[in-house]
Amino acid sequence: ATDGSGTDIPLLKPALAAFKASIIVPGLADHRFVARSQLRLPNPLRIMDLPGTLVVHNPFRASILLEGTNCAVYPCKGINAGNHSKCDIYWDAAVGNFTPEHIGETIPGASSVLLKEHPLRLAHLLDPEVIKSTFALVDGHSIIRLTGSMEISIGAFRTTVDYDETDVPVCLRLPLHPCQDFPLSNKVVSSRSVAEDLIFA
């Protein structure tokens, strides 16, 4: 504890109060935490906010409470010509941050959940046509990189984890392009095989 209350020995209290530790946990090669994402054009009254949602996958047995995210979003500048699910080069600067709002949603173990809609807060004002060309490079779809941190809780344990995910599929929902291949219900998918089909289809 930061107040030294983790010990009854007075001489150890200052040392424990100043003690800090960190651990690096490698990413999961076969499962991505953010499976895919979807954005809409902003409301004319809130032109700096792109409404967006994520499909989040929890590959672990324990439930995860996602408190919030502070992730910079980098759009793809050049999609791989031979594999449209890969990006060869991303923007040098982030287009915005996902998300300034509190999330507070639980992802059950071995499940995928479509989160409620939250804004991608733009770093700079973008014309709707620029948004379309940025997030709809190929047939209304594109790829983004998310990098930053996430606040998560597992039971009584709450922590901030660094997060960096590349090649996250994104679909920009437009009147003539409703992103039909994106799951639009808030249903929890708890079967591991179904969840993997959802993510890697």
mmCIF file of C-alpha atoms in Angstrom:
data_model
loop_
_atom_site.group_PDB
_atom_site.id
_atom_site.type_symbol
_atom_site.label_atom_id
_atom_site.label_comp_id
_atom_site.label_asym_id
_atom_site.label_seq_id
_atom_site.Cartn_x
_atom_site.Cartn_y
_atom_site.Cartn_z
ATOM 1 C CA ALA A 1 0.000 0.000 0.000
ATOM 2 C CA THR A 2 1.201 3.534 -0.723
ATOM 3 C CA ASP A 3 0.751 4.535 2.938
ATOM 4 C CA GLY A 4 2.997 1.736 4.178
ATOM 5 C CA SER A 5 0.107 -0.099 5.835
ATOM 6 C CA GLY A 6 1.177 -3.378 4.234
ATOM 7 C CA THR A 7 3.465 -4.043 7.219
ATOM 8 C CA ASP A 8 3.410 -3.585 10.994
ATOM 9 C CA ILE A 9 7.171 -3.034 11.132
ATOM 10 C CA PRO A 10 7.814 0.744 11.436
ATOM 11 C CA LEU A 11 11.234 0.590 9.739
ATOM 12 C CA LEU A 12 9.728 -1.033 6.624
ATOM 13 C CA LYS A 13 6.798 1.351 6.197
ATOM 14 C CA PRO A 14 8.749 4.087 4.283
ATOM 15 C CA ALA A 15 10.266 1.502 1.966
ATOM 16 C CA LEU A 16 6.935 -0.141 1.176
ATOM 17 C CA ALA A 17 5.258 3.245 0.701
ATOM 18 C CA ALA A 18 7.815 4.133 -1.992
ATOM 19 C CA PHE A 19 7.889 0.697 -3.609
ATOM 20 C CA LYS A 20 6.589 0.421 -7.154
ATOM 21 C CA ALA A 21 6.596 -2.536 -9.501
ATOM 22 C CA SER A 22 5.547 -3.211 -13.073
ATOM 23 C CA ILE A 23 5.243 -6.279 -15.245
ATOM 24 C CA ILE A 24 5.075 -6.718 -19.003
ATOM 25 C CA VAL A 25 2.549 -9.301 -20.162
ATOM 26 C CA PRO A 26 2.977 -10.369 -23.799
ATOM 27 C CA GLY A 27 0.029 -10.040 -26.144
ATOM 28 C CA LEU A 28 -2.060 -12.961 -27.300
ATOM 29 C CA ALA A 29 -0.939 -14.217 -30.679
ATOM 30 C CA ASP A 30 -4.225 -15.937 -31.524
ATOM 31 C CA HIS A 31 -6.745 -13.478 -30.053
ATOM 32 C CA ARG A 32 -7.107 -9.722 -30.325
ATOM 33 C CA PHE A 33 -8.861 -7.799 -27.537
ATOM 34 C CA VAL A 34 -10.561 -5.406 -29.977
ATOM 35 C CA ALA A 35 -11.936 -7.564 -32.764
ATOM 36 C CA ARG A 36 -13.420 -4.833 -34.953
ATOM 37 C CA SER A 37 -14.885 -1.351 -34.815
ATOM 38 C CA GLN A 38 -17.527 0.799 -36.409
ATOM 39 C CA LEU A 39 -17.875 4.573 -36.806
ATOM 40 C CA ARG A 40 -20.576 6.991 -37.943
ATOM 41 C CA LEU A 41 -20.327 10.518 -39.299
ATOM 42 C CA PRO A 42 -20.577 13.127 -36.529
ATOM 43 C CA ASN A 43 -23.708 14.934 -35.482
ATOM 44 C CA PRO A 44 -23.605 18.486 -36.941
ATOM 45 C CA LEU A 45 -23.927 19.790 -33.367
ATOM 46 C CA ARG A 46 -20.938 17.720 -32.174
ATOM 47 C CA ILE A 47 -18.595 17.793 -35.148
ATOM 48 C CA MET A 48 -15.514 16.796 -33.128
ATOM 49 C CA ASP A 49 -17.062 13.489 -32.005
ATOM 50 C CA LEU A 50 -17.325 10.461 -34.277
ATOM 51 C CA PRO A 51 -19.793 8.023 -32.667
ATOM 52 C CA GLY A 52 -18.109 4.640 -32.523
ATOM 53 C CA THR A 53 -18.359 1.193 -31.015
ATOM 54 C CA LEU A 54 -16.093 -1.809 -30.584
ATOM 55 C CA VAL A 55 -16.477 -5.569 -30.498
ATOM 56 C CA VAL A 56 -14.304 -6.592 -27.547
ATOM 57 C CA HIS A 57 -13.177 -10.173 -26.994
ATOM 58 C CA ASN A 58 -12.177 -11.620 -23.622
ATOM 59 C CA PRO A 59 -10.182 -14.834 -24.177
ATOM 60 C CA PHE A 60 -9.758 -15.480 -20.448
ATOM 61 C CA ARG A 61 -12.034 -17.435 -18.100
ATOM 62 C CA ALA A 62 -12.575 -14.557 -15.676
ATOM 63 C CA SER A 63 -14.879 -11.643 -16.489
ATOM 64 C CA ILE A 64 -13.251 -8.287 -17.220
ATOM 65 C CA LEU A 65 -14.828 -4.939 -16.347
ATOM 66 C CA LEU A 66 -13.653 -2.389 -18.904
ATOM 67 C CA GLU A 67 -13.783 0.915 -17.021
ATOM 68 C CA GLY A 68 -12.424 3.118 -19.781
ATOM 69 C CA THR A 69 -9.907 3.560 -22.567
ATOM 70 C CA ASN A 70 -7.453 6.275 -23.486
ATOM 71 C CA CYS A 71 -6.321 5.143 -26.914
ATOM 72 C CA ALA A 72 -4.980 7.202 -29.785
ATOM 73 C CA VAL A 73 -6.421 6.150 -33.150
ATOM 74 C CA TYR A 74 -4.143 5.981 -36.186
ATOM 75 C CA PRO A 75 -5.893 5.361 -39.541
ATOM 76 C CA CYS A 76 -4.254 3.277 -42.217
ATOM 77 C CA LYS A 77 -2.572 5.260 -44.960
ATOM 78 C CA GLY A 78 -1.752 2.339 -47.224
ATOM 79 C CA ILE A 79 -3.544 -1.033 -47.165
ATOM 80 C CA ASN A 80 -1.541 -4.054 -48.297
ATOM 81 C CA ALA A 81 -2.318 -4.715 -51.962
ATOM 82 C CA GLY A 82 -2.332 -8.491 -51.526
ATOM 83 C CA ASN A 83 -4.098 -8.638 -48.157
ATOM 84 C CA HIS A 84 -6.736 -6.006 -47.365
ATOM 85 C CA SER A 85 -6.733 -7.037 -43.684
ATOM 86 C CA LYS A 86 -3.176 -5.713 -43.269
ATOM 87 C CA CYS A 87 -1.906 -2.139 -43.243
ATOM 88 C CA ASP A 88 1.513 -1.329 -44.689
ATOM 89 C CA ILE A 89 1.733 2.191 -43.255
ATOM 90 C CA TYR A 90 -0.292 4.200 -40.728
ATOM 91 C CA TRP A 91 -0.745 7.944 -40.321
ATOM 92 C CA ASP A 92 2.121 9.614 -38.466
ATOM 93 C CA ALA A 93 -0.296 11.541 -36.232
ATOM 94 C CA ALA A 94 -3.337 10.228 -34.383
ATOM 95 C CA VAL A 95 -6.702 11.327 -35.759
ATOM 96 C CA GLY A 96 -8.242 11.363 -32.294
ATOM 97 C CA ASN A 97 -8.793 9.539 -29.013
ATOM 98 C CA PHE A 98 -11.167 6.760 -28.023
ATOM 99 C CA THR A 99 -12.798 7.623 -25.717
ATOM 100 C CA PRO A 100 -13.192 10.513 -23.237
ATOM 101 C CA GLU A 101 -16.302 8.864 -21.801
ATOM 102 C CA HIS A 102 -16.537 6.260 -19.043
ATOM 103 C CA ILE A 103 -17.326 2.803 -20.457
ATOM 104 C CA GLY A 104 -18.058 0.573 -17.451
ATOM 105 C CA GLU A 105 -19.065 -2.612 -19.293
ATOM 106 C CA THR A 106 -18.374 -6.228 -18.360
ATOM 107 C CA ILE A 107 -16.992 -8.742 -20.846
ATOM 108 C CA PRO A 108 -17.678 -12.278 -19.546
ATOM 109 C CA GLY A 109 -14.942 -14.871 -19.814
ATOM 110 C CA ALA A 110 -14.395 -16.449 -23.250
ATOM 111 C CA SER A 111 -16.927 -14.046 -24.766
ATOM 112 C CA SER A 112 -17.265 -11.227 -27.265
ATOM 113 C CA VAL A 113 -19.374 -8.150 -26.520
ATOM 114 C CA LEU A 114 -20.466 -5.248 -28.682
ATOM 115 C CA LEU A 115 -19.900 -2.189 -26.504
ATOM 116 C CA LYS A 116 -22.315 0.704 -26.342
ATOM 117 C CA GLU A 117 -21.570 3.679 -28.558
ATOM 118 C CA HIS A 118 -18.943 6.169 -27.385
ATOM 119 C CA PRO A 119 -17.279 9.051 -29.214
ATOM 120 C CA LEU A 120 -13.945 9.057 -30.953
ATOM 121 C CA ARG A 121 -12.847 12.599 -30.038
ATOM 122 C CA LEU A 122 -11.117 14.105 -33.070
ATOM 123 C CA ALA A 123 -7.819 15.914 -32.599
ATOM 124 C CA HIS A 124 -8.638 18.250 -35.496
ATOM 125 C CA LEU A 125 -11.765 19.126 -37.413
ATOM 126 C CA LEU A 126 -12.216 16.839 -40.416
ATOM 127 C CA ASP A 127 -14.488 17.400 -43.385
ATOM 128 C CA PRO A 128 -17.024 14.554 -43.894
ATOM 129 C CA GLU A 129 -15.397 13.691 -47.218
ATOM 130 C CA VAL A 130 -12.014 13.408 -45.485
ATOM 131 C CA ILE A 131 -13.587 11.137 -42.867
ATOM 132 C CA LYS A 132 -14.996 8.949 -45.633
ATOM 133 C CA SER A 133 -11.676 8.714 -47.446
ATOM 134 C CA THR A 134 -9.887 8.010 -44.152
ATOM 135 C CA PHE A 135 -12.101 5.272 -42.729
ATOM 136 C CA ALA A 136 -13.493 3.763 -45.921
ATOM 137 C CA LEU A 137 -10.422 3.051 -48.050
ATOM 138 C CA VAL A 138 -11.704 -0.234 -49.505
ATOM 139 C CA ASP A 139 -15.433 -0.868 -50.027
ATOM 140 C CA GLY A 140 -16.428 1.183 -46.985
ATOM 141 C CA HIS A 141 -13.868 -0.489 -44.740
ATOM 142 C CA SER A 142 -10.399 0.322 -43.495
ATOM 143 C CA ILE A 143 -7.932 -0.521 -40.723
ATOM 144 C CA ILE A 144 -6.853 1.384 -37.628
ATOM 145 C CA ARG A 145 -4.195 1.142 -34.958
ATOM 146 C CA LEU A 146 -5.161 1.676 -31.307
ATOM 147 C CA THR A 147 -2.424 2.576 -28.839
ATOM 148 C CA GLY A 148 -2.659 3.909 -25.305
ATOM 149 C CA SER A 149 -4.060 2.495 -22.079
ATOM 150 C CA MET A 150 -7.129 0.772 -20.686
ATOM 151 C CA GLU A 151 -8.593 0.765 -17.196
ATOM 152 C CA ILE A 152 -9.782 -2.742 -16.329
ATOM 153 C CA SER A 153 -11.010 -4.561 -13.249
ATOM 154 C CA ILE A 154 -10.943 -8.292 -12.577
ATOM 155 C CA GLY A 155 -12.846 -8.928 -9.387
ATOM 156 C CA ALA A 156 -11.497 -6.515 -6.755
ATOM 157 C CA PHE A 157 -8.263 -5.991 -8.698
ATOM 158 C CA ARG A 158 -8.183 -2.783 -10.737
ATOM 159 C CA THR A 159 -5.289 -1.766 -12.953
ATOM 160 C CA THR A 160 -4.218 0.307 -15.941
ATOM 161 C CA VAL A 161 -2.717 -1.671 -18.799
ATOM 162 C CA ASP A 162 -0.801 -0.374 -21.795
ATOM 163 C CA TYR A 163 -2.467 -1.308 -25.053
ATOM 164 C CA ASP A 164 -1.277 -1.402 -28.651
ATOM 165 C CA GLU A 165 -3.216 -3.195 -31.384
ATOM 166 C CA THR A 166 -2.649 -2.946 -35.117
ATOM 167 C CA ASP A 167 -4.780 -3.990 -38.092
ATOM 168 C CA VAL A 168 -8.103 -3.500 -36.293
ATOM 169 C CA PRO A 169 -10.900 -3.618 -38.922
ATOM 170 C CA VAL A 170 -13.118 -0.534 -39.017
ATOM 171 C CA CYS A 171 -16.309 0.108 -40.952
ATOM 172 C CA LEU A 172 -17.725 3.583 -41.576
ATOM 173 C CA ARG A 173 -21.520 3.348 -41.530
ATOM 174 C CA LEU A 174 -23.117 5.469 -44.243
ATOM 175 C CA PRO A 175 -26.692 5.666 -45.636
ATOM 176 C CA LEU A 176 -25.761 3.493 -48.622
ATOM 177 C CA HIS A 177 -23.288 1.396 -46.655
ATOM 178 C CA PRO A 178 -24.876 0.092 -43.414
ATOM 179 C CA CYS A 179 -21.946 -2.208 -42.487
ATOM 180 C CA GLN A 180 -24.097 -5.300 -42.774
ATOM 181 C CA ASP A 181 -21.162 -7.557 -41.906
ATOM 182 C CA PHE A 182 -20.795 -5.848 -38.517
ATOM 183 C CA PRO A 183 -22.789 -7.295 -35.560
ATOM 184 C CA LEU A 184 -25.294 -4.638 -34.522
ATOM 185 C CA SER A 185 -26.912 -6.323 -31.523
ATOM 186 C CA ASN A 186 -25.551 -6.008 -27.986
ATOM 187 C CA LYS A 187 -25.695 -9.768 -27.543
ATOM 188 C CA VAL A 188 -22.925 -11.515 -25.648
ATOM 189 C CA VAL A 189 -21.371 -14.337 -27.671
ATOM 190 C CA SER A 190 -20.176 -16.850 -25.102
ATOM 191 C CA SER A 191 -19.355 -19.891 -27.221
ATOM 192 C CA ARG A 192 -15.618 -19.885 -27.920
ATOM 193 C CA SER A 193 -16.048 -21.343 -31.413
ATOM 194 C CA VAL A 194 -18.769 -18.834 -32.307
ATOM 195 C CA ALA A 195 -16.718 -15.994 -30.858
ATOM 196 C CA GLU A 196 -13.733 -16.967 -32.966
ATOM 197 C CA ASP A 197 -15.952 -17.169 -36.062
ATOM 198 C CA LEU A 198 -17.215 -13.664 -35.272
ATOM 199 C CA ILE A 199 -13.728 -12.260 -34.918
ATOM 200 C CA PHE A 200 -11.795 -14.042 -37.606
ATOM 201 C CA ALA A 201 -14.454 -14.430 -40.312
#
